[in-house]
Amino acid sequence: MKRLRSRRRATALAVSVSMLASVGIAACGSSSGGGAGQASLTWFINPDGGGSNPKGGGQAQLAAECSTSKYKINIQLLPNSASDQQTQLLRRLAAGDSSVDLMSVDPAYVTQFAAANYFAPVPAAMVKQIKSGGTVQSSVTASTYNGKIIAVPFWANTQVLWYRKSVAKKAGLDMSKPVTWDQIIAAAQKTHTDIGVQAALYEGYSVWINALVAGAGGSIVDNPNADYQHIKMGLNSAAGRTAAQIIRKVSDTGVGGPALSSSEETQALNLFQAASSSGFLVNWPYVWAALNTPPKVPWINDVGWTEYPESVAGQPARPPFGGIELAVGRSSAHVGLAYQAAQCITSPSHQAQYMIGTGNPAAAKSVYNEPAIKKAFPGGLAALIVQSLDKAATRPLSPYWGDISTALQQRFSPPNNVTSKTPATTQQFVLKVLNGKALL
Amino acid sequence: MSAAVETAKHASPQKRQRAHLTDRAKAERSLGWKLAGPAFVVMLFVTLWPIADAVWLSLFNYRLTDPAGKTFVWFQNYITALSDPLFWQTFVTTFAIVIFTLIFELIFGMALAMVMHKIVIPRKTLRTIVLIPYSIITVVSAFAWTYAVSVSSGFMNYWLHFITAGGFPLDYDWFGGRWSSLFIICLSEIWKTTPFMSLLLLAGLAQVDSSMEEAAQVDGATWWQRFYKVVLPNMKAALMVAVLFRTLDAIRIYDNPYVMTGGAHETTTLSMLVSNETITRVEIGMGSCLSVILFIIVLIVAAIFVRGFKVDLTSSGGN
């Protein structure tokens, strides 16, 4: 009887163990799928116009096209917002998930991951290629941490100044030369039109603040590579105060539109699309496709574009930088193959295809000379984008940018409360937060 | 705490009893341990160990992405948290929601319970209908309420505009201010959890002996006197259990404010603060510290109920 019971117990134990094991296996998935000898790579992509459709012109299509007999690239779609993407990737990387082979990383948190040593080192040949001058400078900068290339530039984004030619003419503004924020604010006031900006409590507001500070010759963080105890900030400076002053002026003059404090990219574009208020807009290049696809705005020929406005007259503007970097997970079982795939995905021809398919600008300079690109971004727009990208200022490449950005947004919101003291109080608050002396 | 006191009180009679245990009782007791033992061990593993780990981690300045910078800081995190204005703001927000929702859920829940208790014919149908809001997933109900009151897609403003004969502005932004946002958050909470309250109270009502009510009626007691002097005292245990459960539940509120405002306009609750620090900022040390503080707050509230109002959780099953 006793033996029978113990045998039964052993059986029960075996059954439960095997059940647990099968659950575990099902959850992790096996990394060697597909045909014989064909490795399976997983690429975590941020959502783009192509979705998960292998013929949609987006990253899913690149994954299908870059798969070879040696490896097959499977895609995993990340959430929409950059912070949700970071939350999900960070957990996998911190746990050493071997299924994170390739990932599309937003510049807002690429250094955080690099500083935490979550990326496999980029092969020397690729580093040489990235540094060879074929890639726009801002994208190379954004892929560098502590003097080392840590990720592969994939696509690069920047903002330009969109305007109505008729409005600029009415205000007597010469748009063939660079204009300043003060000039376009005055022009908008004079013509009773609006300037679309991003000033809601979200990352886009930090993008604007950073561009204004950089344009005035300053930087929000002076030593981005430092740890939280030694970080030095440059927000409390003449450049920081210039930025605060411009934001306040946009708010006080009312040219930011009626709902400035909740204005994101979409709301700013809506403001520019409304015939009665449309004057100026700072926004990413996708605006062209949005205005030019049916139903087109009736005044499509009146739309002009030029370089991002200057913070200080005579000092070249530093447009914002965005885009996506490709990185390979340190715990990936196929680091070599993943970098081969990254090489294929970021090849100029694939970047051009991606730029046409999704409207997201390429990081490779040569792409902008292709006739298809010039056709999709006409009237010198392609040239303006690549020129802006070379000048663009990245957000501070500090591993703590997430915290710094949230603090910036909170302290600079709402825009009508920004004063010349805001940069100083914000800087103080950020340093307290980073040292664990205040909650965020 | 109170459990310890009670065990101490009953310690001596128990000791005496143990001497008189029969073989059968001993065997039953050991069988009980064998049956419940594994579950008990699992529970220790999944609850006690994480709690102890959180307490330990809360003494560090530790960021998940910077393991090398992990430093032991004693109670610095607690001092920072408890002296931070943001913490107290979330504290006030959370307890404003708890108190406001509790009062209304108690009133509506009691009313619903009494209706369900008295109505005989469509009893099952009625109970099913009442339970519908409770069966809806909180995130879904949060989105439904968000859309219902939103300026662009909602119908609420139109109804209010209609009822007040044009007095209520059509473009009123409910999520544009702190108290109007909290009002909608509370409304959604009340709508969703009143059924739970009413079911617990219904169980309490069923315990009240109807002959006592009849006797009071014969003695000439009014409806209010019968309710206040006979029904309520006899269902006090169930009532307090319902209030205790709802309070502890409401302190953890997260879904509704997260979906509706995302914490804007000072509507961040304690749970949202914990998740901001732990999940978004991956400040494991500070996050753990805030979770421990939240845990202690829950313990204090539970202790106040159990000791202050003498709620006996073991006798509410209808003994």
Short mmCIF file of N, CA and C in Angstrom, two decimals, chain A residues 83-84 86-87 90-91 94 112-113 115-118 201 227-229 399-400 403 433-440, chain B residues 61 63-67 69 71 76-77 80-81 84 86-87 258 264 273 276-283 286 290:
data_model
loop_
_atom_site.label_atom_id
_atom_site.label_comp_id
_atom_site.label_asym_id
_atom_site.label_seq_id
_atom_site.Cartn_x
_atom_site.Cartn_y
_atom_site.Cartn_z
N SER A 83 7.48 55.35 -24.67
CA SER A 83 7.72 54.92 -23.29
C SER A 83 7.22 53.50 -23.06
N ASP A 84 6.12 53.11 -23.74
CA ASP A 84 5.65 51.72 -23.62
C ASP A 84 6.63 50.77 -24.29
N GLN A 86 9.82 51.24 -24.50
CA GLN A 86 10.95 51.15 -23.59
C GLN A 86 10.65 50.19 -22.44
N THR A 87 9.42 50.32 -21.87
CA THR A 87 9.03 49.46 -20.76
C THR A 87 9.13 47.99 -21.16
N LEU A 90 12.91 46.94 -22.13
CA LEU A 90 13.80 46.97 -20.97
C LEU A 90 13.65 45.71 -20.11
N ARG A 91 12.39 45.28 -19.93
CA ARG A 91 12.17 44.11 -19.10
C ARG A 91 12.80 42.85 -19.71
N ALA A 94 16.68 43.31 -19.48
CA ALA A 94 17.19 43.18 -18.11
C ALA A 94 17.18 41.72 -17.67
N GLN A 112 20.17 54.89 -22.61
CA GLN A 112 19.85 54.21 -21.35
C GLN A 112 20.18 52.72 -21.47
N PHE A 113 19.80 52.13 -22.61
CA PHE A 113 20.07 50.71 -22.82
C PHE A 113 21.56 50.46 -23.01
N ALA A 115 24.04 52.25 -21.81
CA ALA A 115 24.74 52.41 -20.54
C ALA A 115 24.53 51.20 -19.65
N ALA A 116 23.38 50.55 -19.78
CA ALA A 116 23.10 49.35 -18.98
C ALA A 116 23.72 48.11 -19.60
N ASN A 117 24.45 48.31 -20.71
CA ASN A 117 25.15 47.20 -21.36
C ASN A 117 24.19 46.14 -21.91
N TYR A 118 23.10 46.58 -22.52
CA TYR A 118 22.11 45.65 -23.04
C TYR A 118 22.36 45.31 -24.51
N LEU A 201 1.94 68.02 -22.47
CA LEU A 201 2.82 67.35 -21.52
C LEU A 201 3.20 65.97 -22.10
N ASP A 227 27.50 59.75 -14.64
CA ASP A 227 26.46 59.09 -13.85
C ASP A 227 25.69 60.15 -13.07
N TYR A 228 24.62 59.71 -12.39
CA TYR A 228 23.69 60.68 -11.82
C TYR A 228 24.33 61.58 -10.76
N GLN A 229 25.41 61.10 -10.12
CA GLN A 229 26.01 61.92 -9.08
C GLN A 229 26.88 63.04 -9.66
N PRO A 399 21.91 58.59 -20.14
CA PRO A 399 21.07 57.45 -19.78
C PRO A 399 19.86 57.87 -18.95
N TYR A 400 19.89 59.09 -18.41
CA TYR A 400 18.79 59.55 -17.55
C TYR A 400 17.83 60.46 -18.30
N ASP A 403 14.02 60.53 -17.33
CA ASP A 403 13.67 61.32 -16.14
C ASP A 403 13.77 62.81 -16.41
N VAL A 433 15.78 64.92 -8.43
CA VAL A 433 15.15 63.66 -8.86
C VAL A 433 16.23 62.61 -9.13
N LEU A 434 17.28 63.01 -9.86
CA LEU A 434 18.31 62.04 -10.23
C LEU A 434 19.05 61.51 -9.02
N ASN A 435 19.16 62.33 -7.98
CA ASN A 435 19.86 61.87 -6.77
C ASN A 435 18.91 61.20 -5.78
N GLY A 436 17.70 60.92 -6.21
CA GLY A 436 16.74 60.24 -5.34
C GLY A 436 16.25 61.11 -4.20
N LYS A 437 16.30 62.44 -4.36
CA LYS A 437 15.86 63.32 -3.29
C LYS A 437 14.46 63.89 -3.55
N ALA A 438 13.89 63.55 -4.71
CA ALA A 438 12.52 64.00 -5.01
C ALA A 438 11.86 62.96 -5.89
N LEU A 439 10.53 62.90 -5.78
CA LEU A 439 9.78 61.95 -6.61
C LEU A 439 9.41 62.61 -7.92
N LEU A 440 9.24 61.77 -8.93
CA LEU A 440 8.86 62.29 -10.24
C LEU A 440 7.50 61.76 -10.63
N ASN B 61 19.39 52.67 -3.02
CA ASN B 61 19.20 53.54 -4.16
C ASN B 61 19.60 52.69 -5.36
N ARG B 63 18.75 51.49 -9.42
CA ARG B 63 18.06 51.63 -10.71
C ARG B 63 18.37 50.39 -11.52
N LEU B 64 17.36 49.80 -12.09
CA LEU B 64 17.52 48.52 -12.80
C LEU B 64 18.56 48.62 -13.92
N THR B 65 18.61 49.78 -14.60
CA THR B 65 19.54 49.90 -15.73
C THR B 65 20.94 50.30 -15.26
N ASP B 66 21.12 50.47 -13.96
CA ASP B 66 22.43 50.87 -13.45
C ASP B 66 22.79 50.03 -12.22
N PRO B 67 22.96 48.70 -12.41
CA PRO B 67 23.17 47.82 -11.27
C PRO B 67 24.45 48.18 -10.50
N GLY B 69 25.53 51.08 -9.78
CA GLY B 69 25.32 52.24 -8.91
C GLY B 69 24.46 51.93 -7.69
N THR B 71 23.39 51.48 -4.20
CA THR B 71 24.01 51.81 -2.91
C THR B 71 22.99 51.63 -1.80
N GLN B 76 16.73 56.41 3.71
CA GLN B 76 16.71 57.66 2.95
C GLN B 76 15.50 57.74 2.02
N ASN B 77 15.16 56.61 1.36
CA ASN B 77 14.01 56.60 0.45
C ASN B 77 12.73 56.96 1.18
N THR B 80 12.72 60.66 1.96
CA THR B 80 12.44 61.41 0.73
C THR B 80 10.96 61.33 0.38
N ALA B 81 10.43 60.10 0.38
CA ALA B 81 9.04 59.91 -0.04
C ALA B 81 8.09 60.66 0.89
N ASP B 84 8.01 64.41 0.49
CA ASP B 84 7.83 64.93 -0.87
C ASP B 84 6.39 65.40 -1.09
N LEU B 86 4.73 65.57 -3.76
CA LEU B 86 4.02 64.72 -4.72
C LEU B 86 3.39 63.52 -4.02
N PHE B 87 4.10 62.95 -3.05
CA PHE B 87 3.55 61.81 -2.32
C PHE B 87 2.27 62.19 -1.62
N TYR B 258 -5.69 55.91 -14.63
CA TYR B 258 -4.65 55.67 -15.63
C TYR B 258 -5.23 55.84 -17.03
N ALA B 264 -2.64 63.18 -15.18
CA ALA B 264 -2.52 64.62 -15.38
C ALA B 264 -3.46 65.35 -14.42
N LEU B 273 1.66 56.16 -8.64
CA LEU B 273 2.98 56.67 -8.27
C LEU B 273 3.97 55.51 -8.15
N ASN B 276 4.78 54.34 -11.59
CA ASN B 276 5.68 55.29 -12.28
C ASN B 276 7.12 55.06 -11.86
N GLU B 277 7.33 54.93 -10.55
CA GLU B 277 8.70 54.79 -10.06
C GLU B 277 9.28 53.43 -10.44
N THR B 278 8.47 52.38 -10.31
CA THR B 278 9.01 51.04 -10.50
C THR B 278 9.04 50.62 -11.96
N ILE B 279 7.93 50.84 -12.68
CA ILE B 279 7.83 50.32 -14.05
C ILE B 279 8.44 51.30 -15.05
N THR B 280 8.08 52.58 -14.95
CA THR B 280 8.54 53.53 -15.96
C THR B 280 9.97 53.98 -15.70
N ARG B 281 10.25 54.39 -14.47
CA ARG B 281 11.59 54.92 -14.19
C ARG B 281 12.56 53.83 -13.76
N VAL B 282 12.08 52.62 -13.57
CA VAL B 282 12.84 51.46 -13.06
C VAL B 282 13.73 51.82 -11.86
N GLU B 283 13.21 52.74 -11.01
CA GLU B 283 13.87 53.03 -9.74
C GLU B 283 13.39 51.99 -8.74
N MET B 286 13.30 53.17 -4.80
CA MET B 286 12.23 54.09 -4.43
C MET B 286 10.86 53.44 -4.66
N LEU B 290 7.94 52.89 -1.86
CA LEU B 290 6.56 53.37 -1.96
C LEU B 290 5.57 52.21 -1.83
#
